[in-house]
Structures are given as structure tokens and as C-alpha cells.
Coordinates of N, CA and C in Angstrom, one line a residue:
X1 N -41.9 7.6 40.0 CA -40.9 6.7 39.4 C -39.8 7.1 38.7
X2 N -38.7 6.5 38.9 CA -37.5 6.8 38.1 C -37.7 6.3 36.7
X3 N -37.0 7.1 35.6 CA -37.1 6.7 34.3 C -35.9 5.9 33.8
X4 N -36.3 4.7 33.2 CA -35.1 4.0 32.6 C -35.3 4.1 31.1
X5 N -34.3 4.2 30.4 CA -34.4 4.2 28.9 C -33.5 3.0 28.4
X6 N -34.0 2.3 27.6 CA -33.2 1.0 27.1 C -32.9 1.3 25.5
X7 N -31.7 1.2 25.2 CA -31.3 1.3 23.8 C -31.0 -0.1 23.4
X8 N -31.7 -0.7 22.2 CA -31.4 -2.1 21.9 C -31.0 -1.9 20.3
X9 N -30.1 -3.0 20.1 CA -29.7 -3.1 18.5 C -29.9 -4.6 18.1
X10 N -29.3 -4.8 17.2 CA -29.4 -6.2 16.5 C -29.1 -7.5 17.4
X11 N -28.1 -7.1 18.4 CA -27.6 -8.3 19.2 C -28.8 -8.8 20.0
X12 N -29.7 -8.0 20.5 CA -30.8 -8.6 21.4 C -31.7 -9.6 20.6
X13 N -31.8 -9.2 19.4 CA -32.9 -10.1 18.4 C -32.1 -11.1 17.8
X14 N -30.7 -11.1 17.5 CA -30.0 -12.2 17.0 C -30.3 -13.5 17.6
X15 N -30.3 -13.4 19.0 CA -30.6 -14.7 19.9 C -31.8 -15.3 19.7
X16 N -32.9 -14.5 19.0 CA -34.0 -15.1 18.7 C -34.1 -15.8 17.4
X17 N -32.9 -15.7 16.7 CA -32.7 -16.2 15.2 C -32.9 -15.2 14.2
X18 N -33.1 -14.0 14.6 CA -33.0 -12.8 13.4 C -31.7 -12.5 13.3
X19 N -31.4 -12.6 11.9 CA -30.0 -12.4 11.4 C -29.6 -10.9 11.6
X20 N -28.5 -10.5 11.9 CA -28.0 -9.2 12.2 C -28.1 -8.6 10.8
X21 N -27.9 -7.1 10.9 CA -28.2 -6.3 9.8 C -27.3 -6.6 8.6
X22 N -25.9 -6.6 9.0 CA -25.0 -6.9 7.9 C -24.0 -7.8 8.5
X23 N -23.6 -8.6 7.5 CA -22.4 -9.7 7.7 C -21.2 -8.8 7.7
X24 N -20.1 -9.5 7.9 CA -18.8 -8.9 8.2 C -18.3 -8.3 6.7
X25 N -19.0 -9.0 5.5 CA -18.5 -8.5 4.2 C -19.4 -7.5 3.8
X26 N -20.2 -7.0 4.6 CA -21.0 -5.7 4.3 C -22.2 -6.1 3.5
X27 N -22.6 -7.5 3.3 CA -23.7 -7.8 2.5 C -24.9 -8.2 3.5
X28 N -26.1 -8.0 3.1 CA -27.3 -8.3 4.0 C -27.9 -9.5 3.2
X29 N -27.8 -10.7 3.7 CA -28.5 -11.7 2.9 C -28.2 -12.0 1.6
X30 N -26.8 -11.6 1.2 CA -26.3 -11.7 0.1 C -26.5 -10.5 -0.9
X31 N -27.1 -9.4 -0.3 CA -27.5 -8.3 -1.2 C -26.4 -7.1 -0.8
X32 N -26.1 -6.4 -1.8 CA -25.5 -5.0 -1.3 C -26.6 -4.2 -0.6
X33 N -26.2 -3.8 0.6 CA -27.3 -3.1 1.4 C -28.0 -2.0 0.6
X34 N -27.2 -1.3 -0.2 CA -27.8 -0.1 -1.0 C -28.9 -0.6 -2.0
X35 N -29.0 -1.9 -2.3 CA -29.9 -2.3 -3.3 C -31.2 -2.6 -2.6
X36 N -31.1 -2.8 -1.3 CA -32.5 -3.1 -0.6 C -32.8 -2.3 0.6
X37 N -31.9 -1.3 0.8 CA -32.4 -0.3 1.9 C -31.9 1.1 1.8
X38 N -32.4 1.6 0.4 CA -32.2 2.9 0.0 C -33.2 3.3 -0.9
X39 N -33.6 4.5 -1.0 CA -34.6 5.1 -2.0 C -34.1 4.8 -3.3
X40 N -32.8 4.8 -3.7 CA -32.4 4.6 -5.1 C -32.6 3.1 -5.4
X41 N -32.4 2.1 -4.4 CA -32.6 0.7 -4.6 C -34.1 0.4 -5.1
X42 N -34.9 1.1 -4.2 CA -36.4 0.9 -4.4 C -36.8 1.4 -5.8
X43 N -36.3 2.6 -6.2 CA -36.7 3.1 -7.6 C -36.2 2.2 -8.7
X44 N -35.0 1.6 -8.5 CA -34.4 0.6 -9.4 C -35.0 -0.6 -9.6
X45 N -35.5 -1.1 -8.5 CA -35.9 -2.4 -8.4 C -37.0 -2.9 -7.3
X46 N -38.0 -2.2 -7.4 CA -39.0 -2.4 -6.3 C -39.3 -3.8 -6.1
X47 N -39.3 -4.7 -7.0 CA -39.6 -6.0 -6.9 C -38.8 -6.8 -6.0
X48 N -37.3 -6.5 -6.2 CA -36.4 -6.9 -5.4 C -36.4 -6.6 -4.0
X49 N -36.9 -5.2 -3.7 CA -36.9 -4.8 -2.5 C -38.0 -5.4 -1.6
X50 N -39.2 -5.6 -2.3 CA -40.4 -6.2 -1.6 C -40.3 -7.7 -1.3
X51 N -39.4 -8.3 -2.4 CA -39.2 -9.8 -2.0 C -38.3 -9.8 -0.8
X52 N -37.2 -8.9 -0.7 CA -36.2 -9.0 0.4 C -37.0 -8.8 1.6
X53 N -37.9 -7.8 1.7 CA -38.6 -7.5 3.1 C -39.6 -8.6 3.4
X54 N -40.2 -9.1 2.2 CA -41.2 -10.2 2.4 C -40.5 -11.5 3.1
X55 N -39.4 -11.8 2.8 CA -38.6 -12.8 3.5 C -38.3 -12.6 4.9
X56 N -37.9 -11.4 5.1 CA -37.5 -10.9 6.5 C -38.9 -10.9 7.3
X57 N -39.9 -10.6 6.8 CA -41.2 -10.6 7.5 C -41.6 -11.9 8.0
X58 N -41.5 -13.0 6.9 CA -41.7 -14.4 7.2 C -40.9 -14.9 8.3
X59 N -39.4 -14.4 8.4 CA -38.5 -15.1 9.3 C -39.1 -14.4 10.7
X60 N -39.4 -13.2 10.7 CA -39.8 -12.6 12.0 C -41.0 -13.3 12.7
X61 N -41.9 -13.6 11.8 CA -43.1 -14.3 12.3 C -43.0 -15.7 12.8
X62 N -41.7 -16.3 12.4 CA -41.4 -17.7 12.9 C -40.7 -17.8 14.1
X63 N -40.1 -16.5 14.7 CA -39.4 -16.5 15.9 C -40.1 -16.0 17.2
X64 N -39.5 -16.0 18.2 CA -40.1 -15.6 19.5 C -39.3 -14.9 20.3
X65 N -39.7 -14.0 21.2 CA -38.9 -13.2 22.0 C -38.0 -14.2 23.0
X66 N -36.9 -13.7 23.3 CA -35.9 -14.5 24.1 C -35.9 -13.8 25.5
X67 N -35.0 -14.5 26.3 CA -34.9 -14.3 27.7 C -34.5 -12.7 28.1
X68 N -33.8 -12.1 27.0 CA -33.4 -10.6 27.4 C -34.6 -9.8 27.2
X69 N -35.5 -10.0 26.1 CA -36.7 -9.2 25.7 C -37.6 -9.3 27.0
X70 N -37.8 -10.6 27.5 CA -38.7 -11.0 28.5 C -38.2 -10.1 29.9
X71 N -36.9 -10.3 30.3 CA -36.4 -9.7 31.3 C -36.7 -8.2 31.4
X72 N -36.5 -7.5 30.3 CA -36.8 -6.0 30.4 C -38.2 -5.8 30.9
X73 N -39.2 -6.6 30.6 CA -40.5 -6.3 31.0 C -40.6 -6.1 32.5
X74 N -39.8 -6.9 33.3 CA -39.9 -6.9 34.7 C -39.5 -5.6 35.3
X75 N -38.7 -4.7 34.5 CA -38.4 -3.5 35.0 C -39.6 -2.4 35.2
X76 N -40.8 -2.8 34.5 CA -41.9 -2.0 34.7 C -42.5 -2.1 36.0
X77 N -42.1 -3.0 36.8 CA -42.8 -3.3 38.2 C -42.3 -2.0 39.0
X78 N -41.1 -1.6 38.6 CA -40.5 -0.4 39.6 C -40.1 0.9 38.9
X79 N -40.0 0.9 37.6 CA -39.5 2.1 36.8 C -40.6 2.4 35.7
X80 N -40.4 3.6 35.3 CA -41.1 4.1 34.0 C -40.1 3.7 32.9
X81 N -40.3 2.8 31.9 CA -39.4 2.3 31.0 C -39.8 2.7 29.5
X82 N -38.9 3.2 29.0 CA -39.0 3.4 27.4 C -37.9 2.5 26.7
X83 N -38.3 1.7 25.8 CA -37.4 1.0 25.0 C -37.1 1.9 23.6
X84 N -35.9 2.2 23.3 CA -35.8 2.9 22.0 C -34.9 1.8 21.2
X85 N -35.5 1.3 20.2 CA -34.7 0.2 19.4 C -34.4 0.5 17.9
X86 N -33.3 0.1 17.6 CA -32.9 0.1 16.2 C -33.4 -0.8 15.3
X87 N -34.1 -2.0 16.1 CA -34.6 -3.1 15.3 C -36.0 -2.8 14.8
X88 N -36.2 -3.6 13.7 CA -37.5 -3.4 13.0 C -38.5 -4.5 13.3
X89 N -38.1 -5.5 14.3 CA -38.8 -6.5 14.7 C -39.9 -6.1 15.9
X90 N -41.0 -6.7 16.2 CA -41.8 -6.7 17.2 C -41.5 -7.4 18.5
X91 N -40.4 -8.0 18.6 CA -40.1 -8.8 19.8 C -40.3 -8.1 21.1
X92 N -39.9 -6.9 21.2 CA -40.2 -6.3 22.6 C -41.7 -6.1 22.9
X93 N -42.4 -5.9 21.8 CA -43.8 -5.8 22.0 C -44.4 -7.1 22.4
X94 N -44.0 -8.2 21.7 CA -44.6 -9.6 22.0 C -44.0 -10.1 23.3
X95 N -42.9 -9.6 23.9 CA -42.5 -10.0 25.0 C -43.4 -9.2 26.3
X96 N -43.9 -8.2 26.0 CA -44.8 -7.5 27.0 C -44.4 -6.0 27.3
X97 N -43.3 -5.6 26.7 CA -42.9 -4.2 27.1 C -43.8 -3.1 26.5
X98 N -44.0 -2.1 27.3 CA -45.3 -1.2 27.1 C -45.0 0.0 26.2
X99 N -43.6 0.5 26.2 CA -43.5 1.6 25.6 C -42.2 1.5 24.7
X100 N -42.4 1.4 23.4 CA -41.3 1.2 22.4 C -41.3 2.1 21.3
X101 N -40.2 2.6 21.1 CA -39.9 3.7 19.9 C -38.9 2.9 19.0
X102 N -39.3 2.7 17.7 CA -38.6 2.1 16.7 C -38.1 3.2 15.8
X103 N -36.7 3.3 16.1 CA -35.9 4.4 15.2 C -36.0 4.1 13.6
X104 N -35.9 2.9 13.3 CA -35.7 2.6 12.0 C -36.9 2.0 11.3
X105 N -38.1 2.2 11.9 CA -39.3 1.5 11.4 C -39.7 0.2 11.9
X106 N -40.7 -0.4 11.3 CA -41.3 -1.6 11.8 C -41.5 -2.5 10.6
X107 N -41.0 -3.7 10.6 CA -41.2 -4.7 9.4 C -42.8 -5.1 9.4
X108 N -43.5 -5.0 10.5 CA -44.9 -5.7 10.4 C -45.8 -4.4 10.0
X109 N -45.4 -3.4 9.3 CA -46.1 -2.3 8.9 C -45.7 -1.9 7.4
X110 N -46.7 -1.3 6.7 CA -46.4 -0.9 5.2 C -46.8 0.6 5.2
X111 N -46.2 1.2 4.3 CA -46.7 2.7 4.3 C -46.8 3.1 2.9
X112 N -47.6 4.3 2.6 CA -47.8 4.6 1.3 C -46.6 5.3 0.7
X113 N -46.2 5.3 -0.6 CA -45.1 5.9 -1.2 C -45.4 7.3 -1.2
X114 N -46.5 7.7 -1.3 CA -47.0 9.1 -1.6 C -47.0 9.9 -0.3
X115 N -47.5 9.3 0.8 CA -47.7 9.9 2.1 C -47.2 9.1 3.3
X116 N -46.0 9.5 3.8 CA -45.3 8.6 4.7 C -46.1 8.5 6.0
X117 N -47.2 9.2 6.1 CA -47.8 9.3 7.4 C -49.0 8.3 7.2
X118 N -49.2 7.6 6.0 CA -50.4 6.7 6.0 C -49.6 5.4 5.9
X119 N -49.9 4.9 7.3 CA -49.2 3.5 7.6 C -50.3 2.5 7.9
X120 N -50.0 1.3 7.6 CA -50.8 0.1 7.7 C -50.1 -1.1 8.6
X121 N -50.9 -1.6 9.4 CA -50.4 -2.9 9.9 C -50.5 -3.9 8.9
X122 N -49.3 -4.6 8.8 CA -49.1 -5.6 7.5 C -48.2 -6.8 8.0
X123 N -48.9 -7.9 7.9 CA -48.2 -9.3 8.3 C -47.9 -10.2 7.0
X124 N -48.6 -9.9 5.9 CA -48.4 -10.7 4.9 C -47.4 -10.1 3.8
X125 N -47.2 -10.6 2.7 CA -46.2 -10.1 1.7 C -46.7 -8.9 1.3
X126 N -45.9 -7.8 0.9 CA -46.4 -6.6 0.1 C -46.0 -6.9 -1.3
X127 N -46.9 -6.7 -2.2 CA -46.8 -7.0 -3.6 C -46.9 -5.8 -4.4
X128 N -46.3 -5.9 -5.7 CA -46.5 -4.7 -6.6 C -47.9 -4.8 -6.8
X129 N -48.7 -3.5 -6.8 CA -50.1 -3.5 -7.0 C -50.9 -3.2 -5.7
X130 N -50.3 -3.7 -4.5 CA -50.8 -3.2 -3.2 C -50.7 -1.6 -3.1
X131 N -51.8 -1.0 -2.8 CA -51.8 0.6 -2.9 C -52.5 1.2 -1.7
X132 N -52.2 2.3 -1.5 CA -52.7 3.1 -0.3 C -54.2 3.6 -0.8
X133 N -54.9 4.4 0.0 CA -56.3 4.8 -0.2 C -56.1 5.9 -1.6
X134 N -55.0 6.4 -1.9 CA -54.8 7.3 -3.0 C -54.3 6.6 -4.2
X135 N -54.3 5.3 -4.2 CA -53.8 4.4 -5.2 C -52.3 4.5 -5.4
X136 N -51.3 4.8 -4.6 CA -50.0 4.9 -4.6 C -49.4 3.6 -4.1
X137 N -48.4 3.0 -4.7 CA -47.9 1.8 -4.2 C -47.4 1.8 -2.7
X138 N -47.6 0.7 -2.0 CA -47.2 0.5 -0.7 C -45.6 0.0 -0.7
X139 N -45.0 0.4 0.4 CA -43.6 0.1 0.6 C -43.5 -0.5 2.0
X140 N -42.2 -0.9 2.4 CA -42.2 -1.4 3.7 C -42.0 -0.1 4.6
X141 N -42.5 -0.2 5.9 CA -42.4 0.9 6.7 C -41.0 0.9 7.5
X142 N -39.9 1.2 6.6 CA -38.5 1.1 7.0 C -37.7 2.3 6.8
X143 N -37.1 2.9 7.7 CA -36.2 3.9 7.3 C -34.8 3.5 6.7
X144 N -34.9 3.8 5.4 CA -33.7 3.4 4.6 C -32.7 4.4 4.6
X145 N -31.4 4.2 4.3 CA -30.2 5.1 4.0 C -30.6 6.2 3.4
X146 N -30.2 7.4 3.9 CA -30.6 8.7 3.2 C -31.9 9.1 3.7
X147 N -32.5 8.5 4.3 CA -34.0 8.9 4.7 C -33.9 9.5 6.2
X148 N -34.8 10.5 6.4 CA -34.8 11.0 7.8 C -35.3 9.9 8.7
X149 N -34.9 10.2 10.1 CA -35.4 9.2 11.0 C -36.4 9.9 11.9
X150 N -37.7 9.7 11.5 CA -38.8 10.6 12.2 C -38.9 10.6 13.6
X151 N -38.5 9.4 14.2 CA -38.6 9.3 15.7 C -37.5 9.9 16.4
X152 N -36.4 10.3 15.8 CA -35.1 10.7 16.5 C -35.4 11.7 17.5
X153 N -36.2 12.8 17.2 CA -36.4 14.0 18.2 C -37.1 13.3 19.5
X154 N -38.1 12.5 19.4 CA -38.7 11.8 20.5 C -37.8 11.2 21.3
X155 N -36.8 10.3 20.6 CA -35.8 9.6 21.3 C -34.8 10.5 22.2
X156 N -34.5 11.7 21.5 CA -33.5 12.5 22.2 C -34.2 13.0 23.4
X157 N -35.6 13.4 23.4 CA -36.1 14.1 24.4 C -36.2 13.0 25.6
X158 N -36.3 11.8 25.3 CA -36.6 10.8 26.4 C -35.2 10.6 27.0
X159 N -34.2 10.3 26.2 CA -32.9 10.2 26.7 C -32.5 11.4 27.5
X160 N -32.7 12.6 27.3 CA -32.4 13.6 27.9 C -33.0 13.8 29.3
X161 N -34.1 13.0 29.6 CA -34.7 13.1 30.6 C -34.6 11.6 31.7
X162 N -33.9 10.8 31.1 CA -33.8 9.5 31.7 C -32.9 9.5 32.9
X163 N -33.1 8.6 34.0 CA -32.4 8.6 35.2 C -31.3 7.5 35.1
X164 N -31.7 6.3 34.3 CA -30.7 5.2 34.0 C -30.9 4.9 32.5
X165 N -29.6 4.8 32.1 CA -29.7 4.2 30.6 C -29.0 2.8 30.5
X166 N -29.8 2.0 29.7 CA -29.2 0.6 29.4 C -29.1 0.5 28.0
X167 N -27.9 -0.1 27.6 CA -27.5 -0.2 26.1 C -27.3 -1.7 25.9
X168 N -28.1 -2.3 24.8 CA -27.9 -3.7 24.7 C -27.9 -4.1 23.2
X169 N -26.8 -4.8 22.9 CA -26.6 -5.6 21.7 C -26.5 -4.5 20.6
X170 N -25.7 -3.4 20.8 CA -25.6 -2.4 19.8 C -24.0 -1.9 20.1
X171 N -23.3 -1.7 18.9 CA -22.0 -1.0 19.1 C -22.0 0.4 19.5
X172 N -23.2 1.0 19.2 CA -23.5 2.5 19.4 C -22.3 3.2 18.6
X173 N -22.0 2.7 17.3 CA -21.2 3.3 16.4 C -21.9 4.0 15.3
X174 N -23.0 3.4 15.1 CA -23.9 3.8 13.9 C -24.8 5.1 14.1
X175 N -24.7 6.0 13.4 CA -25.4 7.4 13.6 C -26.7 7.1 12.7
X176 N -27.9 7.9 13.1 CA -27.9 8.8 14.3 C -28.1 8.1 15.6
X177 N -28.4 6.8 15.7 CA -28.7 6.3 17.1 C -27.5 6.6 18.0
X178 N -26.2 6.6 17.5 CA -25.2 6.8 18.5 C -25.0 8.1 18.9
X179 N -25.6 9.1 18.4 CA -25.8 10.4 18.9 C -26.6 10.5 20.1
X180 N -27.4 9.6 20.4 CA -28.4 9.7 21.6 C -27.5 9.9 22.9
X181 N -26.4 9.2 23.0 CA -25.5 9.3 24.1 C -25.2 10.5 24.6
X182 N -25.1 11.6 23.7 CA -24.8 12.9 23.8 C -25.8 13.7 24.6
X183 N -27.1 13.3 24.6 CA -28.2 14.0 25.2 C -28.3 13.5 26.6
X184 N -27.7 12.6 27.2 CA -28.0 12.1 28.5 C -27.6 13.1 29.5
X185 N -28.0 13.2 30.7 CA -27.4 13.8 31.8 C -26.1 13.4 32.1
X186 N -25.2 14.4 32.6 CA -23.9 13.9 32.7 C -23.5 12.7 33.9
X187 N -24.5 12.7 34.8 CA -24.1 11.5 35.8 C -25.2 10.5 35.7
X188 N -25.8 10.4 34.7 CA -26.7 9.1 34.5 C -25.9 7.9 34.3
X189 N -26.1 7.0 35.2 CA -25.6 5.7 35.0 C -26.0 5.0 33.8
X190 N -24.9 4.4 33.2 CA -25.2 3.6 31.9 C -24.6 2.0 32.1
X191 N -25.6 1.2 31.8 CA -25.2 -0.1 31.7 C -25.2 -0.6 30.3
X192 N -23.9 -1.1 30.0 CA -23.6 -1.5 28.7 C -23.5 -3.0 28.5
X193 N -24.4 -3.6 27.8 CA -24.3 -5.1 27.6 C -24.1 -5.4 26.2
X194 N -22.9 -6.1 26.0 CA -22.5 -6.6 24.6 C -21.4 -7.4 24.6
X195 N -21.3 -8.5 23.8 CA -20.1 -9.3 23.9 C -18.8 -8.6 23.5
X196 N -18.9 -7.7 22.7 CA -17.7 -6.9 22.2 C -17.9 -5.5 22.3
X197 N -18.0 -4.9 23.6 CA -18.2 -3.5 23.7 C -17.1 -2.7 23.3
X198 N -17.4 -1.6 22.6 CA -16.2 -0.7 21.9 C -15.9 0.3 22.9
X199 N -16.4 0.3 24.1 CA -15.9 1.3 25.2 C -15.4 0.6 26.3
X200 N -14.8 1.4 27.3 CA -14.2 0.8 28.5 C -14.9 1.4 29.8
X201 N -15.0 0.7 30.8 CA -15.6 0.9 32.0 C -15.1 2.4 32.6
X202 N -15.9 3.2 33.0 CA -15.5 4.4 33.9 C -16.5 4.8 34.7
X203 N -16.4 5.9 35.4 CA -17.5 6.4 36.4 C -18.9 6.3 35.8
X204 N -19.8 5.6 36.4 CA -21.2 5.6 36.0 C -21.3 4.7 34.7
X205 N -20.3 4.1 34.2 CA -20.5 3.2 33.1 C -20.1 1.8 33.5
X206 N -21.1 1.1 33.5 CA -20.9 -0.3 33.8 C -21.1 -1.3 32.7
X207 N -20.0 -2.1 32.3 CA -20.0 -3.0 31.1 C -20.0 -4.4 31.5
X208 N -21.2 -5.2 30.9 CA -21.3 -6.6 31.0 C -20.9 -7.2 29.6
X209 N -19.9 -7.7 29.6 CA -19.2 -8.2 28.2 C -19.7 -9.6 28.0
X210 N -21.0 -9.7 27.7 CA -21.6 -10.9 27.3 C -23.0 -10.6 26.5
X211 N -23.5 -11.8 26.0 CA -24.6 -11.6 25.1 C -25.9 -11.2 26.0
X212 N -26.8 -10.8 25.4 CA -28.0 -10.2 25.9 C -28.6 -11.1 26.9
X213 N -28.9 -12.4 26.5 CA -29.7 -13.3 27.1 C -28.9 -13.7 28.6
X214 N -27.8 -13.4 28.6 CA -27.1 -13.4 30.0 C -27.1 -12.1 30.8
X215 N -26.5 -11.1 30.1 CA -26.4 -9.9 30.6 C -27.5 -9.2 31.2
X216 N -28.7 -9.2 30.4 CA -30.0 -8.2 30.6 C -30.5 -8.7 32.0
X217 N -30.7 -10.1 32.1 CA -31.3 -10.7 33.5 C -30.6 -10.1 34.7
X218 N -29.1 -10.0 34.5 CA -28.2 -9.7 35.7 C -28.4 -8.2 35.8
X219 N -28.5 -7.3 34.8 CA -28.7 -5.9 35.1 C -30.2 -5.7 35.7
X220 N -31.2 -6.4 35.1 CA -32.5 -6.3 35.7 C -32.6 -6.6 37.2
X221 N -32.0 -7.6 37.4 CA -32.1 -8.1 38.9 C -31.4 -7.2 39.8
X222 N -30.2 -6.5 39.4 CA -29.5 -5.5 40.1 C -30.4 -4.3 40.3
X223 N -31.1 -3.8 39.4 CA -31.9 -2.7 39.3 C -33.3 -2.9 40.1
X224 N -33.6 -4.1 40.4 CA -34.9 -4.5 41.0 C -34.5 -4.7 42.6
X225 N -33.4 -4.7 42.8 CA -32.9 -4.9 44.2 C -33.5 -4.1 45.3

């Protein structure tokens, strides 16, 4: 089976009602991003950070996968598919996709502040006083600014071996995710689905200038012909 790698960003989840990471003014739900998405912000005010992600988690549990998430599942009938997502939601999983790599962590997981490898499934609020087996406070299992991206090497390996690359709902301007494009084979066809693509079509680069719910089913239908 040919291998397809799908890179997804905030645009695919926005259509399910999940707000995109940052508004035009650089704020995230009214907060300076560094207050709620950095180790420094966590050390300064863990209660604020926990409250912020508790609200995001409640929001996630109230929404459902959309047409784009569901369309990607159909590719598995013909291809070996890996989804590499910058999103921290579980909408790809709920839609039925089998193999997902979360570059920036997962909102429905918590982890120990002492041991990053000690990770728990977590659908409720994380509160001060919720601790790991060694009695260290739990935090959201999210990759914050300034932290390493543990799944990046695995993602690079997958992109380097893929036969077809699909990019959905992301500008591919934010690193390290943007660096993944450098690792694809030279002639690998790329399908780019975004209402405001920051690149222009060229050989083996096919641009669908529309939102994910419209563009993804078109690309999937084409690849299943």
C-alpha cells in the first residue's frame, strides 16, 4: 500500500467549533499566550493555567468531528495513512482514523510535572492537588513554548517515507511543524487545503483554496479514484 501522510492544523478543528490557537491580536481566549502556554506561565500561576485548559477540555468534549475529519478515514481503504496533527483535540480519533501523531500533546491527557513519561487519560478538570504516583502535581499533557516536541523525530521519519502528502488547515509557517516539509522526497505530490494558502501551485503541489470541510472530501475522492 502507498503511504499517505496528512498534516493538520487548527483550520480543520475550527469547523467543529474549536477556536483557533491565537486571534489576530495574539491573544488566546483573552490571555497572553505565554501566560497559559509556557513553563514560565505555569510556574508563575498554575491555577490560571489549569483553569484555562479545563475550559478548553470542556469545550472539546462538547463538539464533534466534522466532514473533513470523517473524510480522511476513507483513505485507509486504499492507503497506509498517518495523520500528524498540531491540534491537541481528539477529533481525528473520534472520527475513526487509526494512526495519529500529536505534535503538541493531547488535551484529554494529564502528565506528571516530575516525569514527562508518566501520562494519564484525563477527561475531567485537573486541579491543584491532583498528583502522580510520586505525589507530584499533574499538568496538561501539552507541549508549551520553549519545550521539546517529543514526537518530532517520529514525524520526520514518517514524512521522509511518505508517497503522498496532504496539508490541511495550517499555514505551515510555525516551527517546528513547518520544518517537516523539508524531509519529504523531492517528487512527493502535495495537496494543500486552506482558505488562505501562503504558497503558490507548482509541480506536484496542488492547492485547494477552501476550508477543510469542502476541500478534504474533494482530495479524498480524487485519491480514491
